[in-house]
């Protein structure tokens, strides 16, 4: 069975039952499971993969949150949920769903403090660079600064809490007696079907980045680009929602990225651009304000001849980048090329030396305060680039879709009339996010923001449903 099916009949049998069933063992699903369990519910997490990873483990693991004790510990004491909400809305030019932006910006700090207090996830706040659109340092990460470590810690917490995470369990069909979901059919690795009864269902199976047909239908501009998120995110939540008449919004919204090492497929952090790196095309020419945002940069890079660009920087930025595990991986893979001077840079990139020289001279002047950048970037405040240079060939990619099922403030899925389904909840990439309808609306961190924030709400609501209905 392809997935995303809905049956309006009773399931043939029930093999196992739980108060709360969660589909997907990424950040959203595991946080929802932990919260529901803490509220007294019996929870089962269903995960299609043999070993949970999801986009969460592929991510950098940076979670934006305002007014946390972790920020205060490093002297950031002027952040507020309202300020964060304003940043989210500014990035999307006001096109994000305002209610969801408010909900997310008010929920995420309690969620990550709860994960710290109850489940030992200690957070650090990254204060060595600011991502485009964030007005203060609010990006939280676990000590290893990777999504893989974040997921590992969530999985360990789930295990300590005694929550079964059933792997090789592909949820393929929902059994619905409107307005309630009664059961889920699960395909096991051996081809057998199992039927799981439930009182509340949390859809935490992310978006449709791994479903080429859906990407082509809703986001044609990125359909031919590489999808760099988790392959198993094939849009089941969206398909179930559509079959049930759920309200789906901003399906053309997504997180792109304009700096994926090519052909190595390794993320080169945008922090390098914020630190002074530039992007040029194969002709050695800049083509954009690199500080606009890495998400929209995906499309700008793909529009360049050949669909690629070069990240250019110098020894200082190369040293700065060593703190990023992805970057170290890129160095090991040979994606980061060193050039002693412009002639070598020309040989590396294939761009003409005089073009590269002109670009570097222009940027040098801008960083010394001479003139205004025609693309609008402010180069002052960082030293000019100087030899030796470093270059990474990059392309644009789709990381993660941002549209999805519209939820209410309790993370219940809403139908097209704005009425909440009784016991169907969603969060993370399965739900409509806070990035609006296009690629430029993605503020860094919007992904884990709604995965953790909405998962936290969904878990509590799902467990409450158990008390009312059980
Ligand atoms: C390279 C990269 C870097 C990123 N960096 C960041 C970052 O630093 N900060 C940030 O905020 N966001 C980042 N993101 C986005 C972030 O990873 C996602 O927004 C977030 O992980 C979504 O979490 P989730 O729980 O909704 O989905 P996932 O973590 O993808 O989990 C969904 C799970 O559902 C499972 N599943 C799917 N369908 C089914 C089914 N039918 N039955 C059973 N299981 C199913 C999948 O196998 C998967 O394990 C990044 C993304 C990428 C690709």
Coordinates of C-alpha atoms and ligand atoms in Angstrom, one line a residue:
X1 CA 0.0 0.0 0.0
X2 CA 1.3 3.4 -0.9
X3 CA 0.4 5.2 2.3
X4 CA -1.9 8.1 2.9
X5 CA -5.1 5.9 2.7
X6 CA -8.2 6.4 4.7
X7 CA -10.9 3.8 5.3
X8 CA -14.4 4.7 6.6
X9 CA -15.0 1.1 7.7
X10 CA -14.1 -0.6 11.0
X11 CA -10.7 -2.2 11.0
X12 CA -10.7 -6.0 10.6
X13 CA -9.3 -6.5 14.1
X14 CA -7.3 -4.6 16.7
X15 CA -3.9 -6.1 17.5
X16 CA -2.7 -3.6 20.0
X17 CA -4.1 -0.5 21.6
X18 CA -2.8 2.7 23.1
X19 CA -4.2 5.9 24.5
X20 CA -2.0 7.9 22.2
X21 CA -0.5 6.8 18.9
X22 CA 2.2 8.9 17.4
X23 CA 3.2 8.5 13.7
X24 CA 6.9 9.4 13.2
X25 CA 9.9 9.3 15.5
X26 CA 11.4 12.6 14.7
X27 CA 11.6 15.6 17.0
X28 CA 7.9 16.3 16.8
X29 CA 6.8 12.7 17.5
X30 CA 9.2 12.1 20.3
X31 CA 8.4 15.3 22.1
X32 CA 4.7 14.7 21.7
X33 CA 5.2 11.1 23.1
X34 CA 7.2 12.3 26.1
X35 CA 4.6 15.0 26.9
X36 CA 1.6 12.6 26.6
X37 CA 3.4 10.0 28.7
X38 CA 4.2 12.6 31.4
X39 CA 0.5 13.4 31.5
X40 CA -0.3 9.8 32.2
X41 CA -1.2 8.4 28.8
X42 CA 0.0 5.1 27.4
X43 CA 1.8 5.9 24.2
X44 CA 3.1 4.1 21.1
X45 CA 5.3 5.7 18.5
X46 CA 5.2 4.1 15.0
X47 CA 8.3 4.7 12.8
X48 CA 8.6 3.4 9.3
X49 CA 12.4 3.2 9.4
X50 CA 14.5 0.4 10.9
X51 CA 16.2 3.0 13.0
X52 CA 14.7 6.4 13.7
X53 CA 16.4 9.3 12.0
X54 CA 14.0 11.6 10.2
X55 CA 15.0 15.0 9.0
X56 CA 15.6 15.8 12.6
X57 CA 18.8 13.8 12.6
X58 CA 20.0 15.3 9.3
X59 CA 19.4 18.8 10.6
X60 CA 21.9 21.1 12.3
X61 CA 19.7 20.8 15.4
X62 CA 19.4 24.6 16.0
X63 CA 16.2 25.5 17.8
X64 CA 15.2 29.1 18.2
X65 CA 13.5 30.1 21.5
X66 CA 13.0 33.4 23.2
X67 CA 13.5 34.4 26.9
X68 CA 15.0 31.1 28.1
X69 CA 17.2 30.6 31.1
X70 CA 19.9 29.4 28.7
X71 CA 19.8 32.8 27.0
X72 CA 19.9 34.7 30.3
X73 CA 22.9 32.6 31.3
X74 CA 24.9 34.2 28.5
X75 CA 23.6 37.7 29.0
X76 CA 20.8 37.7 26.4
X77 CA 18.0 39.1 28.6
X78 CA 16.0 41.3 26.3
X79 CA 14.4 38.6 24.1
X80 CA 10.6 38.0 24.3
X81 CA 8.1 35.8 22.5
X82 CA 6.6 39.0 21.0
X83 CA 10.0 40.0 19.6
X84 CA 10.5 36.5 18.2
X85 CA 7.0 36.5 16.7
X86 CA 7.9 39.9 15.0
X87 CA 11.0 38.4 13.5
X88 CA 9.1 35.4 12.1
X89 CA 6.5 37.7 10.6
X90 CA 9.1 40.1 9.2
X91 CA 10.9 37.2 7.4
X92 CA 7.7 36.1 5.7
X93 CA 6.7 39.7 5.0
X94 CA 3.7 39.2 7.1
X95 CA 2.5 36.1 5.1
X96 CA 2.9 33.5 7.8
X97 CA -0.2 32.4 9.6
X98 CA -0.2 35.0 12.4
X99 CA -2.0 32.8 14.9
X100 CA 0.4 29.9 14.4
X101 CA 3.4 32.3 14.6
X102 CA 2.1 33.6 17.9
X103 CA 1.4 30.0 19.2
X104 CA 4.9 28.8 18.2
X105 CA 6.8 31.8 19.6
X106 CA 5.0 31.4 22.9
X107 CA 5.3 27.6 23.2
X108 CA 8.9 26.9 22.3
X109 CA 10.6 28.3 25.3
X110 CA 8.4 26.3 27.8
X111 CA 8.9 23.2 25.6
X112 CA 12.7 23.3 25.6
X113 CA 12.9 24.3 29.3
X114 CA 10.6 21.3 30.0
X115 CA 12.9 19.0 28.0
X116 CA 15.8 20.3 30.1
X117 CA 14.1 20.0 33.4
X118 CA 12.3 16.7 32.9
X119 CA 14.5 14.9 30.4
X120 CA 18.0 16.3 30.9
X121 CA 18.4 18.0 27.5
X122 CA 20.7 20.8 28.4
X123 CA 20.9 23.5 25.8
X124 CA 23.6 25.9 24.8
X125 CA 22.8 29.2 23.0
X126 CA 24.9 29.8 19.9
X127 CA 26.3 33.3 20.2
X128 CA 29.1 33.4 17.6
X129 CA 26.9 34.4 14.7
X130 CA 23.4 35.6 13.9
X131 CA 21.3 33.9 11.2
X132 CA 19.5 36.3 8.8
X133 CA 16.3 37.6 10.3
X134 CA 16.9 36.9 14.0
X135 CA 17.3 40.1 15.9
X136 CA 19.2 38.4 18.8
X137 CA 21.0 35.2 19.8
X138 CA 18.2 32.7 20.5
X139 CA 19.4 29.6 18.6
X140 CA 19.6 26.7 21.1
X141 CA 21.4 23.4 20.5
X142 CA 22.6 20.4 22.4
X143 CA 26.3 20.4 23.2
X144 CA 27.3 18.5 20.1
X145 CA 25.5 21.1 17.9
X146 CA 24.0 18.4 15.6
X147 CA 20.5 17.2 14.8
X148 CA 21.7 13.6 15.2
X149 CA 22.7 14.3 18.8
X150 CA 19.4 16.1 19.5
X151 CA 17.5 13.0 18.1
X152 CA 19.7 10.6 20.1
X153 CA 18.9 12.5 23.3
X154 CA 15.2 12.5 22.6
X155 CA 15.3 8.8 21.9
X156 CA 17.2 8.1 25.1
X157 CA 14.6 10.1 27.0
X158 CA 11.8 8.2 25.3
X159 CA 13.4 4.9 26.3
X160 CA 13.8 6.1 29.9
X161 CA 10.2 7.0 30.0
X162 CA 9.2 3.5 28.9
X163 CA 7.6 4.6 25.6
X164 CA 7.8 1.9 22.9
X165 CA 9.1 3.2 19.6
X166 CA 8.0 0.5 17.1
X167 CA 10.3 0.6 14.1
X168 CA 9.8 -1.0 10.7
X169 CA 6.2 0.2 11.2
X170 CA 4.9 2.1 8.2
X171 CA 1.5 3.6 9.0
X172 CA -0.4 3.1 5.8
X173 CA -4.1 3.6 6.5
X174 CA -6.3 5.4 9.0
X175 CA -9.6 3.9 10.0
X176 CA -12.1 6.8 10.6
X177 CA -15.6 6.9 12.0
X178 CA -16.1 10.7 11.7
X179 CA -15.3 12.7 13.5
X180 CA -12.9 10.3 15.1
X181 CA -9.9 8.2 14.0
X182 CA -10.2 4.7 15.5
X183 CA -7.2 2.9 14.4
X184 CA -4.1 2.8 12.2
X185 CA -3.0 0.1 9.9
X186 CA 0.7 -0.6 10.0
X187 CA 2.8 -2.4 7.5
X188 CA 5.6 -4.4 9.0
X189 CA 8.9 -5.2 7.4
X190 CA 7.8 -8.8 6.7
X191 CA 4.8 -7.5 4.8
X192 CA 2.3 -8.3 7.6
X193 CA -0.4 -5.8 8.5
X194 CA -1.2 -4.9 12.1
X195 CA -4.0 -2.8 13.4
X196 CA -3.4 -0.3 16.2
X197 CA -6.4 1.0 18.1
X198 CA -6.2 4.5 19.7
X199 CA -7.9 7.3 21.5
X200 CA -5.8 10.1 20.0
X201 CA -3.5 10.2 17.0
X202 CA -0.6 12.5 16.5
X203 CA 0.6 13.0 12.9
X204 CA 4.3 13.7 13.3
X205 CA 5.4 12.2 10.0
X206 CA 6.7 15.5 8.5
X207 CA 5.9 16.9 5.1
X208 CA 6.0 15.8 1.4
X209 CA 9.6 16.7 0.4
X210 CA 10.2 13.0 -0.3
X211 CA 7.2 12.7 -2.6
X212 CA 8.3 14.0 -6.1
X213 CA 4.7 14.2 -7.4
X214 CA 3.5 16.3 -4.5
X215 CA 6.5 18.6 -4.7
X216 CA 6.0 19.0 -8.5
X217 CA 2.3 19.8 -7.9
X218 CA 2.7 22.3 -5.1
X219 CA 6.3 23.7 -5.5
X220 CA 7.3 23.3 -9.1
X221 CA 10.1 25.8 -8.8
X222 CA 12.1 23.3 -6.7
X223 CA 10.9 20.0 -8.2
X224 CA 14.1 19.3 -10.2
X225 CA 16.4 20.2 -7.3
X226 CA 17.9 17.7 -4.9
X227 CA 15.8 16.9 -1.9
X228 CA 18.1 16.9 1.1
X229 CA 15.6 15.9 3.8
X230 CA 14.6 12.5 5.0
X231 CA 13.5 10.3 2.1
X232 CA 10.7 8.6 4.1
X233 CA 8.7 11.9 4.4
X234 CA 6.4 11.1 1.6
X235 CA 3.4 13.3 2.5
X236 CA 1.2 10.8 4.3
X237 CA -0.1 13.4 6.8
X238 CA -1.1 15.7 3.9
X239 CA -2.7 12.9 2.0
X240 CA -4.7 11.7 5.0
X241 CA -5.7 15.3 5.8
X242 CA -6.9 15.9 2.2
X243 CA -8.9 12.6 2.2
X244 CA -10.5 13.8 5.4
X245 CA -11.3 17.3 4.3
X246 CA -8.8 19.0 6.5
X247 CA -7.7 22.6 5.9
X248 CA -4.3 22.6 4.2
X249 CA -2.4 25.8 3.9
X250 CA 0.8 27.2 2.4
X251 CA 1.6 24.1 0.4
X252 CA 4.0 26.1 -1.8
X253 CA 6.0 27.1 1.3
X254 CA 9.3 25.3 1.9
X255 CA 12.8 25.5 3.4
X256 CA 15.4 25.6 0.7
X257 CA 19.1 26.0 1.1
X258 CA 21.5 27.7 -1.2
X259 CA 24.7 26.1 0.1
X260 CA 24.8 22.4 -0.3
X261 CA 28.3 21.2 -1.3
X262 CA 28.1 19.8 -4.8
X263 CA 28.4 16.9 -5.6
X264 CA 29.2 15.9 -2.1
X265 CA 25.8 16.8 -0.7
X266 CA 27.1 18.2 2.6
X267 CA 25.6 21.3 4.2
X268 CA 27.9 24.3 4.3
X269 CA 26.5 26.5 7.1
X270 CA 25.2 29.8 6.2
X271 CA 27.1 31.1 9.3
X272 CA 30.0 31.4 6.9
X273 CA 28.1 34.0 4.8
X274 CA 27.2 35.9 8.0
X275 CA 30.9 35.9 8.9
X276 CA 31.9 37.5 5.6
X277 CA 31.9 34.8 2.8
X278 CA 30.4 35.6 -0.6
X279 CA 28.8 33.6 -3.3
X280 CA 29.8 33.9 -7.0
X281 CA 28.5 32.1 -10.0
X282 CA 30.7 30.1 -12.5
X283 CA 31.7 33.4 -14.1
X284 CA 33.1 34.8 -10.8
X285 CA 30.3 37.3 -10.3
X286 CA 28.1 37.9 -7.2
X287 CA 24.4 37.6 -8.0
X288 CA 22.6 38.4 -4.7
X289 CA 22.6 39.8 -1.2
X290 CA 23.8 36.7 0.6
X291 CA 22.4 38.0 3.9
X292 CA 18.8 37.8 2.6
X293 CA 18.4 34.3 3.8
X294 CA 19.7 30.8 2.9
X295 CA 16.3 29.5 2.1
X296 CA 15.5 31.8 -0.9
X297 CA 19.1 31.5 -1.9
X298 CA 18.3 28.0 -3.1
X299 CA 16.3 29.4 -6.0
X300 CA 18.8 32.1 -6.7
X301 CA 21.7 29.6 -7.0
X302 CA 19.7 27.2 -9.2
X303 CA 19.0 30.1 -11.6
X304 CA 22.8 30.6 -12.2
X305 CA 24.4 29.0 -15.2
X306 CA 24.7 25.3 -14.5
X307 CA 22.6 25.6 -11.4
X308 CA 25.6 26.0 -9.1
X309 CA 27.6 28.7 -7.3
X310 CA 30.9 28.9 -5.3
X311 CA 31.1 29.9 -1.7
X312 CA 34.2 32.0 -1.4
X313 CA 36.0 32.9 1.9
X314 CA 39.4 33.1 3.5
X315 CA 41.6 31.6 6.2
X316 CA 39.8 33.4 9.0
X317 CA 36.4 32.1 8.0
X318 CA 37.8 28.7 7.4
X319 CA 39.0 28.6 11.0
X320 CA 35.7 29.9 12.2
X321 CA 33.8 27.2 10.3
X322 CA 35.7 24.4 12.0
X323 CA 33.2 24.5 14.9
X324 CA 30.6 23.0 12.5
X325 CA 30.6 19.2 12.3
X326 CA 29.2 19.4 8.7
X327 CA 32.0 21.7 7.6
X328 CA 34.7 19.4 9.0
X329 CA 33.0 16.6 7.1
X330 CA 33.1 18.7 3.9
X331 CA 36.8 19.3 4.4
X332 CA 37.5 15.6 4.9
X333 CA 35.4 14.9 1.7
X334 CA 37.6 17.3 -0.3
X335 CA 34.7 19.7 -0.9
X336 CA 36.6 22.7 0.5
X337 CA 39.3 23.8 -1.9
X338 CA 42.2 26.1 -0.9
X339 CA 43.7 28.6 -3.3
X340 CA 46.8 30.6 -2.5
X341 CA 45.9 33.5 -4.8
X342 CA 43.4 34.7 -7.4
X343 CA 45.1 32.7 -10.1
X344 CA 44.7 29.5 -8.2
X345 CA 41.1 30.4 -7.4
X346 CA 40.5 30.9 -11.0
X347 CA 42.0 27.4 -11.8
X348 CA 39.8 25.9 -9.0
X349 CA 36.5 27.5 -10.0
X350 CA 36.9 27.9 -13.7
X351 CA 36.0 31.6 -13.4
X352 CA 38.2 34.1 -15.2
X353 CA 40.9 35.6 -12.9
X354 CA 40.0 39.2 -13.9
X355 CA 36.3 38.6 -13.0
X356 CA 37.2 37.2 -9.7
X357 CA 39.7 40.0 -9.0
X358 CA 37.0 42.6 -9.8
X359 CA 34.5 40.9 -7.5
X360 CA 37.0 40.6 -4.6
X361 CA 38.1 44.2 -5.1
X362 CA 34.5 45.4 -5.0
X363 CA 33.8 43.4 -1.9
X364 CA 37.0 44.7 -0.3
X365 CA 35.9 48.3 -1.0
X366 CA 32.4 47.6 0.4
X367 CA 33.8 46.1 3.6
X368 CA 36.0 49.2 4.0
X369 CA 32.9 51.3 3.8
X370 CA 33.4 52.5 0.2
X371 CA 30.1 52.7 -1.7
X372 CA 26.9 50.7 -1.3
X373 CA 26.4 47.2 -2.4
X374 CA 24.1 47.0 -5.5
X375 CA 22.4 43.9 -3.9
X376 CA 21.9 45.7 -0.6
X377 CA 24.3 43.7 1.6
X378 CA 26.1 45.5 4.4
X379 CA 29.8 44.4 4.3
X380 CA 31.0 46.6 7.1
X381 CA 31.9 45.1 10.5
X382 CA 33.8 42.1 9.0
X383 CA 37.4 42.2 7.7
X384 CA 37.9 42.1 3.9
X385 CA 38.6 38.8 2.4
X386 CA 42.3 38.1 1.8
X387 CA 44.4 35.3 0.3
X388 CA 44.7 32.4 0.8
X389 CA 41.1 31.8 -0.3
X390 CA 38.8 28.9 0.1
X391 CA 36.1 27.8 -2.3
X392 CA 33.2 25.3 -2.1
X393 CA 31.1 24.4 -5.1
X394 CA 27.4 24.5 -4.0
X395 CA 24.0 24.1 -5.3
X396 CA 20.4 24.8 -4.1
X397 CA 18.3 22.1 -2.5
X398 CA 14.9 21.5 -1.0
X399 CA 15.3 20.7 2.7
X400 CA 11.8 20.5 4.0
X401 CA 8.2 21.5 3.0
X402 CA 6.5 24.1 5.2
X403 CA 2.9 23.8 4.3
X404 CA 0.5 21.3 5.8
X405 CA -2.5 20.7 8.0
X406 CA -3.8 23.7 9.8
X407 CA -4.1 23.1 13.5
X408 CA -5.8 24.9 16.3
X409 CA -4.1 26.2 19.5
X410 CA -4.4 22.7 20.9
X411 CA -2.7 21.2 17.9
X412 CA -6.0 19.6 16.7
X413 CA -6.3 19.3 13.0
X414 CA -9.0 21.7 11.6
X415 CA -11.4 20.9 8.8
X416 CA -12.2 23.3 5.9
X417 CA -14.9 24.9 8.1
X418 CA -12.5 25.5 10.9
X419 CA -13.9 22.7 13.1
X420 CA -11.4 20.6 14.9
X421 CA -11.3 16.8 14.5
X422 CA -11.9 15.2 17.8
X423 CA -8.8 13.2 18.3
X424 CA -6.5 14.0 15.3
X425 CA -3.5 16.1 16.0
X426 CA -0.5 17.3 14.1
X427 CA 2.8 19.1 14.5
X428 CA 6.2 19.7 12.9
X429 CA 6.4 19.3 9.1
X430 CA 3.0 17.5 9.0
X431 CA 1.3 20.8 10.1
X432 CA 1.2 24.1 8.4
X433 CA 4.3 26.0 9.6
X434 CA 5.0 29.6 10.2
X435 CA 6.9 30.4 7.0
X436 CA 4.1 31.5 4.7
X437 CA 3.5 30.5 1.1
X438 CA 7.0 30.7 -0.4
X439 CA 10.6 29.9 0.1
X440 CA 11.7 33.4 1.3
X441 CA 9.4 33.2 4.4
X442 CA 11.5 30.5 6.1
X443 CA 13.3 32.0 9.1
X444 CA 16.1 29.8 10.2
X445 CA 14.8 27.4 12.9
X446 CA 11.2 27.5 11.8
X447 CA 11.4 23.7 11.2
X448 CA 12.4 22.5 14.7
X449 CA 10.4 25.4 16.2
X450 CA 7.1 23.8 15.1
X451 CA 8.4 20.3 15.5
X452 CA 9.2 20.7 19.1
X453 CA 6.7 23.5 19.9
X454 CA 3.7 21.9 18.3
X455 CA 4.7 18.4 19.4
X456 CA 4.8 19.7 22.9
X457 CA 1.2 21.0 22.6
X458 CA 0.0 17.9 20.7
X459 CA 1.2 15.5 23.4
X460 CA -0.6 17.4 26.1
X461 CA -3.8 17.6 24.1
X462 CA -3.7 13.9 23.2
X463 CA -3.3 12.9 26.8
X464 CA -6.1 15.2 27.9
X465 CA -8.3 13.5 25.3
X466 CA -7.6 10.2 27.0
X467 CA -8.8 11.6 30.4
X468 CA -12.0 13.0 28.9
X469 CA -12.8 10.0 26.7
X470 CA -11.1 7.2 28.5
Ligands
LIG1 C1 20.0 19.4 6.3 C2 18.9 20.0 7.1 C3 19.3 20.9 8.1 C4 18.2 21.4 8.9 N1 18.6 22.2 10.0 C5 17.6 22.7 10.8 C6 18.0 23.5 11.9 O1 19.1 23.7 12.3 N2 17.0 24.0 12.7 C7 15.6 23.8 12.3 O2 14.8 24.3 13.0 N3 15.3 23.0 11.3 C8 16.3 22.5 10.5 N4 15.9 21.7 9.5 C9 14.5 21.3 9.4 C10 14.2 20.2 10.4 O3 15.0 19.1 10.3 C11 12.7 19.7 10.3 O4 11.9 20.9 10.3 C12 12.3 18.9 11.5 O5 13.3 17.9 11.7 C13 11.0 18.3 11.3 O6 10.7 17.4 12.4 P1 9.6 16.3 12.3 O7 9.5 15.6 13.6 O8 8.3 17.0 11.8 O9 10.0 15.3 11.1 P2 11.2 14.3 11.0 O10 12.3 14.5 11.9 O11 11.5 14.1 9.5 O12 10.4 12.9 11.5 C14 9.4 12.4 10.7 C15 9.4 10.9 10.9 O13 8.2 10.3 10.4 C16 8.5 9.1 9.8 N5 7.4 8.7 8.9 C17 7.0 9.4 7.8 N6 5.9 8.8 7.3 C18 5.6 7.8 8.1 C19 4.6 6.8 8.1 N7 3.6 6.7 7.2 N8 4.6 5.8 9.1 C20 5.6 5.8 10.0 N9 6.6 6.7 10.1 C21 6.6 7.7 9.1 C22 9.8 9.3 9.0 O14 10.5 8.2 8.7 C23 10.6 10.2 10.1 O15 11.4 9.4 10.9 C24 16.9 21.1 8.7 C25 16.6 20.2 7.7 C26 17.6 19.6 6.9 C27 17.2 18.7 5.9

